[in-house]
Amino acid sequence: MAKITKDTVIAEVLMMNRGTAPIFIKHGLHCLGCAGANMESINDAAKVHEVDVDTLVNDLNEYLENQGE
């Protein structure tokens, strides 16, 4: 599976695995269904919501890596 980066669009991550939604929510990104999620990168959303983007990206990648176990 491809690694998620700061530049990955939120909707792309959700399309990879809907189980990532709770991770976004845990980090304070609740607008997963809004229009911005279809074009906004994780980094852009993190800046707006004052979220630590590195921790979020790490959590998302860790979750996806553990799905194969």
JSON list of C-alpha atoms in Angstrom, two decimals:
[
{"chain": "A", "resi": 1, "resn": "MET", "atom": "CA", "xyz": [0.00, 0.00, 0.00]},
{"chain": "A", "resi": 2, "resn": "ALA", "atom": "CA", "xyz": [1.18, 3.52, -0.76]},
{"chain": "A", "resi": 3, "resn": "LYS", "atom": "CA", "xyz": [2.46, 5.64, 2.07]},
{"chain": "A", "resi": 4, "resn": "ILE", "atom": "CA", "xyz": [0.36, 8.60, 3.08]},
{"chain": "A", "resi": 5, "resn": "THR", "atom": "CA", "xyz": [2.19, 11.94, 3.06]},
{"chain": "A", "resi": 6, "resn": "LYS", "atom": "CA", "xyz": [1.33, 15.46, 4.16]},
{"chain": "A", "resi": 7, "resn": "ASP", "atom": "CA", "xyz": [0.37, 16.18, 0.55]},
{"chain": "A", "resi": 8, "resn": "THR", "atom": "CA", "xyz": [-2.16, 13.34, 0.28]},
{"chain": "A", "resi": 9, "resn": "VAL", "atom": "CA", "xyz": [-5.73, 14.58, -0.16]},
{"chain": "A", "resi": 10, "resn": "ILE", "atom": "CA", "xyz": [-8.01, 13.61, 2.73]},
{"chain": "A", "resi": 11, "resn": "ALA", "atom": "CA", "xyz": [-10.61, 11.99, 0.45]},
{"chain": "A", "resi": 12, "resn": "GLU", "atom": "CA", "xyz": [-7.91, 9.78, -1.08]},
{"chain": "A", "resi": 13, "resn": "VAL", "atom": "CA", "xyz": [-7.02, 8.44, 2.36]},
{"chain": "A", "resi": 14, "resn": "LEU", "atom": "CA", "xyz": [-10.66, 7.72, 3.14]},
{"chain": "A", "resi": 15, "resn": "MET", "atom": "CA", "xyz": [-11.04, 5.92, -0.19]},
{"chain": "A", "resi": 16, "resn": "MET", "atom": "CA", "xyz": [-8.00, 3.75, 0.63]},
{"chain": "A", "resi": 17, "resn": "ASN", "atom": "CA", "xyz": [-9.56, 2.66, 3.91]},
{"chain": "A", "resi": 18, "resn": "ARG", "atom": "CA", "xyz": [-12.68, 4.07, 5.58]},
{"chain": "A", "resi": 19, "resn": "GLY", "atom": "CA", "xyz": [-11.26, 2.89, 8.90]},
{"chain": "A", "resi": 20, "resn": "THR", "atom": "CA", "xyz": [-9.00, 5.93, 8.85]},
{"chain": "A", "resi": 21, "resn": "ALA", "atom": "CA", "xyz": [-11.95, 8.22, 9.63]},
{"chain": "A", "resi": 22, "resn": "PRO", "atom": "CA", "xyz": [-11.68, 7.79, 13.42]},
{"chain": "A", "resi": 23, "resn": "ILE", "atom": "CA", "xyz": [-8.01, 8.77, 13.24]},
{"chain": "A", "resi": 24, "resn": "PHE", "atom": "CA", "xyz": [-8.84, 12.05, 11.53]},
{"chain": "A", "resi": 25, "resn": "ILE", "atom": "CA", "xyz": [-11.57, 12.67, 14.11]},
{"chain": "A", "resi": 26, "resn": "LYS", "atom": "CA", "xyz": [-9.23, 11.83, 17.01]},
{"chain": "A", "resi": 27, "resn": "HIS", "atom": "CA", "xyz": [-6.87, 14.51, 15.72]},
{"chain": "A", "resi": 28, "resn": "GLY", "atom": "CA", "xyz": [-9.62, 17.14, 15.46]},
{"chain": "A", "resi": 29, "resn": "LEU", "atom": "CA", "xyz": [-10.43, 16.92, 11.75]},
{"chain": "A", "resi": 30, "resn": "HIS", "atom": "CA", "xyz": [-14.19, 16.34, 11.82]},
{"chain": "A", "resi": 31, "resn": "CYS", "atom": "CA", "xyz": [-15.24, 17.62, 8.37]},
{"chain": "A", "resi": 32, "resn": "LEU", "atom": "CA", "xyz": [-14.53, 14.43, 6.48]},
{"chain": "A", "resi": 33, "resn": "GLY", "atom": "CA", "xyz": [-17.62, 14.80, 4.32]},
{"chain": "A", "resi": 34, "resn": "CYS", "atom": "CA", "xyz": [-17.20, 18.47, 3.50]},
{"chain": "A", "resi": 35, "resn": "ALA", "atom": "CA", "xyz": [-16.20, 19.68, 0.05]},
{"chain": "A", "resi": 36, "resn": "GLY", "atom": "CA", "xyz": [-12.75, 20.63, 1.29]},
{"chain": "A", "resi": 37, "resn": "ALA", "atom": "CA", "xyz": [-11.93, 16.99, 2.06]},
{"chain": "A", "resi": 38, "resn": "ASN", "atom": "CA", "xyz": [-12.14, 16.25, -1.66]},
{"chain": "A", "resi": 39, "resn": "MET", "atom": "CA", "xyz": [-9.40, 18.70, -2.57]},
{"chain": "A", "resi": 40, "resn": "GLU", "atom": "CA", "xyz": [-7.58, 19.62, 0.62]},
{"chain": "A", "resi": 41, "resn": "SER", "atom": "CA", "xyz": [-4.30, 17.97, 1.57]},
{"chain": "A", "resi": 42, "resn": "ILE", "atom": "CA", "xyz": [-3.75, 16.62, 5.05]},
{"chain": "A", "resi": 43, "resn": "ASN", "atom": "CA", "xyz": [-1.17, 19.36, 5.57]},
{"chain": "A", "resi": 44, "resn": "ASP", "atom": "CA", "xyz": [-3.58, 22.16, 4.58]},
{"chain": "A", "resi": 45, "resn": "ALA", "atom": "CA", "xyz": [-6.31, 20.85, 6.86]},
{"chain": "A", "resi": 46, "resn": "ALA", "atom": "CA", "xyz": [-3.85, 20.38, 9.72]},
{"chain": "A", "resi": 47, "resn": "LYS", "atom": "CA", "xyz": [-2.72, 24.00, 9.44]},
{"chain": "A", "resi": 48, "resn": "VAL", "atom": "CA", "xyz": [-6.27, 25.32, 9.53]},
{"chain": "A", "resi": 49, "resn": "HIS", "atom": "CA", "xyz": [-7.21, 23.17, 12.53]},
{"chain": "A", "resi": 50, "resn": "GLU", "atom": "CA", "xyz": [-3.85, 23.56, 14.31]},
{"chain": "A", "resi": 51, "resn": "VAL", "atom": "CA", "xyz": [-3.15, 19.82, 14.23]},
{"chain": "A", "resi": 52, "resn": "ASP", "atom": "CA", "xyz": [0.32, 18.25, 14.42]},
{"chain": "A", "resi": 53, "resn": "VAL", "atom": "CA", "xyz": [0.50, 16.97, 10.85]},
{"chain": "A", "resi": 54, "resn": "ASP", "atom": "CA", "xyz": [3.48, 14.68, 11.46]},
{"chain": "A", "resi": 55, "resn": "THR", "atom": "CA", "xyz": [1.69, 12.82, 14.25]},
{"chain": "A", "resi": 56, "resn": "LEU", "atom": "CA", "xyz": [-1.47, 12.53, 12.16]},
{"chain": "A", "resi": 57, "resn": "VAL", "atom": "CA", "xyz": [0.38, 11.16, 9.13]},
{"chain": "A", "resi": 58, "resn": "ASN", "atom": "CA", "xyz": [2.30, 8.72, 11.32]},
{"chain": "A", "resi": 59, "resn": "ASP", "atom": "CA", "xyz": [-0.91, 7.49, 12.95]},
{"chain": "A", "resi": 60, "resn": "LEU", "atom": "CA", "xyz": [-2.58, 7.02, 9.55]},
{"chain": "A", "resi": 61, "resn": "ASN", "atom": "CA", "xyz": [0.37, 5.09, 8.12]},
{"chain": "A", "resi": 62, "resn": "GLU", "atom": "CA", "xyz": [0.68, 2.95, 11.25]},
{"chain": "A", "resi": 63, "resn": "TYR", "atom": "CA", "xyz": [-3.01, 2.09, 11.04]},
{"chain": "A", "resi": 64, "resn": "LEU", "atom": "CA", "xyz": [-2.75, 1.11, 7.37]},
{"chain": "A", "resi": 65, "resn": "GLU", "atom": "CA", "xyz": [0.40, -0.95, 7.96]},
{"chain": "A", "resi": 66, "resn": "ASN", "atom": "CA", "xyz": [-1.32, -2.89, 10.75]},
{"chain": "A", "resi": 67, "resn": "GLN", "atom": "CA", "xyz": [-4.29, -3.77, 8.53]},
{"chain": "A", "resi": 68, "resn": "GLY", "atom": "CA", "xyz": [-2.24, -6.49, 6.87]},
{"chain": "A", "resi": 69, "resn": "GLU", "atom": "CA", "xyz": [-1.47, -8.30, 10.13]}
]
